[in-house]
XYZ file of C-alpha atoms in Angstrom:
275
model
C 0.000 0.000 0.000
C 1.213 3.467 -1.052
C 1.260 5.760 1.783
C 3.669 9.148 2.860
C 4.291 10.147 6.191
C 1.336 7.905 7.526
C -1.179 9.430 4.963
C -3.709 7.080 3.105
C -4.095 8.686 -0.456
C -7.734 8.588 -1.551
C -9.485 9.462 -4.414
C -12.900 10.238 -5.515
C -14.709 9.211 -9.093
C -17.319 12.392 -8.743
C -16.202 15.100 -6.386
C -18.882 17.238 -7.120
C -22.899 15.777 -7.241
C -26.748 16.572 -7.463
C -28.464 15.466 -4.403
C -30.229 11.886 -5.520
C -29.536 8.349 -5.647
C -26.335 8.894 -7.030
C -23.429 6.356 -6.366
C -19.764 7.470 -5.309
C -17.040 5.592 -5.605
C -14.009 5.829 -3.703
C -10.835 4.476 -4.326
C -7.490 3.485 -2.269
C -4.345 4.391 -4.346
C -2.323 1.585 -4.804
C -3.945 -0.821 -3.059
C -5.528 -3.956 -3.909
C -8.513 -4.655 -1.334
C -9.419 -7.984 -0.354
C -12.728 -8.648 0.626
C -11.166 -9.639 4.574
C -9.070 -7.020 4.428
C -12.153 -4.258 4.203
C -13.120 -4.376 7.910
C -9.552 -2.368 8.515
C -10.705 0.937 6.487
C -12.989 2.902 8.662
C -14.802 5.629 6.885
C -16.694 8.740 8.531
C -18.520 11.302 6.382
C -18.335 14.939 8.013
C -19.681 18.523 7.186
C -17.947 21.636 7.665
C -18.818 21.993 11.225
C -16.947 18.397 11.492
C -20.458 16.574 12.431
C -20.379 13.107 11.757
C -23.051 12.201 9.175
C -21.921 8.524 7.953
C -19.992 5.821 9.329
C -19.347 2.112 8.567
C -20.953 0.479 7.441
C -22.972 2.981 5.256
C -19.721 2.849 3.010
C -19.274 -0.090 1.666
C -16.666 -2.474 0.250
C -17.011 -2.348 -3.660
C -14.222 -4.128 -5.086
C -11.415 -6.833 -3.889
C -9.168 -5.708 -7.118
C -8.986 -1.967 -7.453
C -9.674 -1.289 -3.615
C -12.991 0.928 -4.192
C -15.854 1.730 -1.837
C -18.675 3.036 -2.469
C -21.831 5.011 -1.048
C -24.864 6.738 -2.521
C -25.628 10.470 -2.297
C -28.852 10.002 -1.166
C -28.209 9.947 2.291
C -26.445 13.252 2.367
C -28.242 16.210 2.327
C -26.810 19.151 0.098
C -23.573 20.758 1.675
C -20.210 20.307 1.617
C -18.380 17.214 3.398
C -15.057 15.722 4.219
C -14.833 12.159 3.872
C -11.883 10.138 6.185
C -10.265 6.893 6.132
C -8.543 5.325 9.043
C -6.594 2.428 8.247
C -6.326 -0.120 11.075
C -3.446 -3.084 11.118
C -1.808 -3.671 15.026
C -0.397 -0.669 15.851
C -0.456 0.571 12.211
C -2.549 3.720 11.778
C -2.665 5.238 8.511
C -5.666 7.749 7.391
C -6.180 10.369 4.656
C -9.298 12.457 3.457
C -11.116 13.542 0.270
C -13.854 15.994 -0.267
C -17.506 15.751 -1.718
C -19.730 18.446 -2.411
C -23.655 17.767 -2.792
C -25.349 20.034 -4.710
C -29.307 20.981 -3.963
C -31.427 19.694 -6.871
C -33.602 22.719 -7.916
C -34.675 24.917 -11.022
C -35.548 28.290 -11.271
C -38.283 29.474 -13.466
C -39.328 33.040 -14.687
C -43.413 34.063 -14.999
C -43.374 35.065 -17.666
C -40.001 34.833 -19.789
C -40.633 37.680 -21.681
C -42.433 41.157 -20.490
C -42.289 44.990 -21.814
C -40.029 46.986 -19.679
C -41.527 48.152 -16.282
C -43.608 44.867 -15.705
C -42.826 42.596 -12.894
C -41.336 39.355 -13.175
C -42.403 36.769 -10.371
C -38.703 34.262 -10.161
C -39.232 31.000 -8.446
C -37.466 28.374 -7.395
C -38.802 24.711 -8.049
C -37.711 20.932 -7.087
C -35.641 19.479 -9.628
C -35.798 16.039 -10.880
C -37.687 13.609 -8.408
C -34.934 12.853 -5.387
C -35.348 8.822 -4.153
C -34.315 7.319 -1.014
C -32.674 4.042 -0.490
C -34.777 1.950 1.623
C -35.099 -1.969 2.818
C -38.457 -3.379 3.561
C -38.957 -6.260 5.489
C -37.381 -9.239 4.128
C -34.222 -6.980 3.520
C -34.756 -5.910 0.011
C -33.713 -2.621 -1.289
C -35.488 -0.076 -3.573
C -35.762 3.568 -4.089
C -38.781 5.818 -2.699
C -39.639 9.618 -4.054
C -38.943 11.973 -1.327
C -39.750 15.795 -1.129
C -37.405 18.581 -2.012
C -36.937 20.320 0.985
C -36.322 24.020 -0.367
C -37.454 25.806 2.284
C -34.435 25.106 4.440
C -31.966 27.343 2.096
C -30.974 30.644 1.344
C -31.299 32.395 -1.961
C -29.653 35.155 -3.586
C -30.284 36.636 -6.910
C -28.500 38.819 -9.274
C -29.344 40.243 -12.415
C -26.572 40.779 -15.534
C -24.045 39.538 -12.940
C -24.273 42.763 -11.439
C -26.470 44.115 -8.851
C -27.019 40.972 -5.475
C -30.440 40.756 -4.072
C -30.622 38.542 -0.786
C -34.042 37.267 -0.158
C -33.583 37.965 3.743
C -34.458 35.289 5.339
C -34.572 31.254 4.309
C -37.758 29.199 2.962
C -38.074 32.341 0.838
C -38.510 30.862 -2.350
C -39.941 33.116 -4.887
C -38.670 36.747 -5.683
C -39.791 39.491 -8.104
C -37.845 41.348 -10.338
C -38.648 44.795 -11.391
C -37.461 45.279 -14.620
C -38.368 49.193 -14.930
C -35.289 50.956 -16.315
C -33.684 48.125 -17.897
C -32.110 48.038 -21.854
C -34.337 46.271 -24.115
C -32.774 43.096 -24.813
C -32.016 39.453 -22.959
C -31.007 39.655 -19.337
C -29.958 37.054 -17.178
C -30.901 36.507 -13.958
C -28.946 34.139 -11.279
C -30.152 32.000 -7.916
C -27.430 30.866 -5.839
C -28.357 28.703 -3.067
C -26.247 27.975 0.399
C -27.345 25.632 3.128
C -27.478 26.881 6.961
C -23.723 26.641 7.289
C -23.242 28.577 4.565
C -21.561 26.101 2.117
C -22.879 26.659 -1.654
C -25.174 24.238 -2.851
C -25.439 25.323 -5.970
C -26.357 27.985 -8.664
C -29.057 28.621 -11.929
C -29.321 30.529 -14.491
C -32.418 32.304 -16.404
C -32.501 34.354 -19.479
C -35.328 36.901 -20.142
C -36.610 39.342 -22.769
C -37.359 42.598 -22.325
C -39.221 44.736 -24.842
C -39.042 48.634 -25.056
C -42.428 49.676 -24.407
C -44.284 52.867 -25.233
C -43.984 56.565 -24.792
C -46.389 57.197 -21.753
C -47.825 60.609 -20.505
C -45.643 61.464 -17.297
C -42.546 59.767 -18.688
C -38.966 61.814 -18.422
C -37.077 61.821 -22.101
C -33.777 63.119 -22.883
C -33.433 65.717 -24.714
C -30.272 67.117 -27.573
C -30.965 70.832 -28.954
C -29.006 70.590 -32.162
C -28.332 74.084 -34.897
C -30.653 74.634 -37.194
C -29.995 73.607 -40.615
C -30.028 76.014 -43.481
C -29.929 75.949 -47.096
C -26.970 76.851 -49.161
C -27.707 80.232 -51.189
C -26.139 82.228 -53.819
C -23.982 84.914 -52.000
C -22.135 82.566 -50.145
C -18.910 83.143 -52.784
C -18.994 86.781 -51.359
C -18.794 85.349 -48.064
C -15.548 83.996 -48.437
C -14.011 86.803 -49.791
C -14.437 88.989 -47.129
C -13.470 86.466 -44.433
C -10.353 85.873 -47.074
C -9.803 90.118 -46.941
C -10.341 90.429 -42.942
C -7.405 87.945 -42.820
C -5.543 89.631 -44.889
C -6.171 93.037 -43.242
C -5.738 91.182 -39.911
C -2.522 92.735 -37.192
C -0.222 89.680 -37.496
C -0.342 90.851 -41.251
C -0.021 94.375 -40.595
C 2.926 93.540 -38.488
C 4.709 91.607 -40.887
C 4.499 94.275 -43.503
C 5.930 96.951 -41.184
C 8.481 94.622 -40.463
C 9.383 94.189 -44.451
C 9.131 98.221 -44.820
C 11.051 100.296 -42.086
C 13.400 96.919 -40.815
C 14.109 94.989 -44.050
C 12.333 91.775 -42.893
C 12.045 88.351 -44.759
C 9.781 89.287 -47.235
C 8.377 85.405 -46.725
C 6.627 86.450 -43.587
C 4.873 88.644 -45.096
C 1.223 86.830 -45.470
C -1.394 88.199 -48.025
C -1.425 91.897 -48.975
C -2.671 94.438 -46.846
């Protein structure tokens, strides 16, 4: 077995997982599990507060060739966990850890998913796909039961455009609306991210709606640009150039340079135009 410093190497097939009666598998590096030798892995399952939520034997021995357990979502509730390994052998003690994060199965959903701007859109949040439970009846067969999303026992925030956060306060609080006066016309995106009561994040959707550009309305505040007049060319307009042309020419740099060229012999190149 492949170990450093007393440290059991450990990895997982799916770190990340939608509650549900999904399987994980769990695998020892370098170590090829026989079936008698599975008793001296101990596994506990922990949140982030360090609770214990599973223990042996609710992870079981999978596989006597590639040394792989395994265990099923399902009785995990969304949050984020540590899972550890202590392996036992006489005074040997060798352990090691991997992490699993169980995401809350949910969707969000717009009413409607496309309004004029101004109108309210009414954002809630919905069960997923139908969560089953593991259970064993009484001659010790197993099957899988529906159970209820429990939504109500998360928090929700939502942003719009990636931009602007809008907690929902307070948790069970699963519906929110968005007032959309004073947005672009266009798609916009709204977000739900979702943390259980320790805070971990449980997961995150996405929603796209249209809004429309709705009508000029009595009371409404536009913009305004005052722009010049236009006019139309006319036939004098020759003349005006020549006498801008003679007021330069007439102008005191001018006059300057040609009193310059008279009484003090100047450059006669400075001298600009004729005054």
């Amino acid at each position: 077995m492949e170990q450093t410093n007393g440290v059991l190497e450990i990895t997982i097939d799916t770190p990340t997982v939608t509650e549900g009666n999904e399987i994980v598998i769990l695998h020892i590096v370098g170590a090829g599990v026989l079936a008698e030798q599975s008793r001296k892995y101990h596994w506990t399952v922990k949140n982030s507060r360090e609770e214990t939520f599973l223990a042996d034997p609710d992870i079981r021995y999978f596989s006597d060739t590639e040394g792989d357990f395994k265990f099923r979502t399902t009785l995990l509730p969304p949050g984020m966990y540590s899972i550890h390994c202590i392996y036992k052998e006489g005074r040997q003690v060798v352990q090691g850890s991997v992490t699993l994060t169980v995401l809350l199965n949910f969707e969000a959903t717009p009413d409607p998913s496309s309004v004029v701007e101004g109108q309210p859109i009414k954002l809630s949040i919905t069960p997923g796909r139908t969560r089953k439970k593991l259970v064993r009846d009484a001659t010790g067969s197993e099957g899988a039961v529906p159970v209820p999303a429990k939504l109500s026992m998360f928090n929700y925030d939502w942003s719009v455009d990636n931009d602007s956060v809008f907690p929902v306060g307070k948790p069970g609080v699963t519906t929110w609306t968005w007032n959309t006066n004073g947005l672009d016309a266009g798609i916009h995106t709204a977000k739900v991210s979702a943390a259980n009561g320790l805070g971990d994040f449980v997961g995150e959707q996405s929603i796209d709606v249209t809004v429309t550009q709705r009508n000029v309305m009595q009371g409404d505040i536009l913009p305004v640009t005052l722009r010049r007049t236009a006019s139309d060319p006319t036939d004098d307009q020759a003349l005006w150039v020549a006498i801008r042309k003679r007021c330069d020419a007439i102008n005191f740099s001018n006059y300057n340079h040609f009193i310059e060229y008279v009484f003090c012999g100047a450059d006669v190149a400075n001298l600009v135009g004729n005054a």
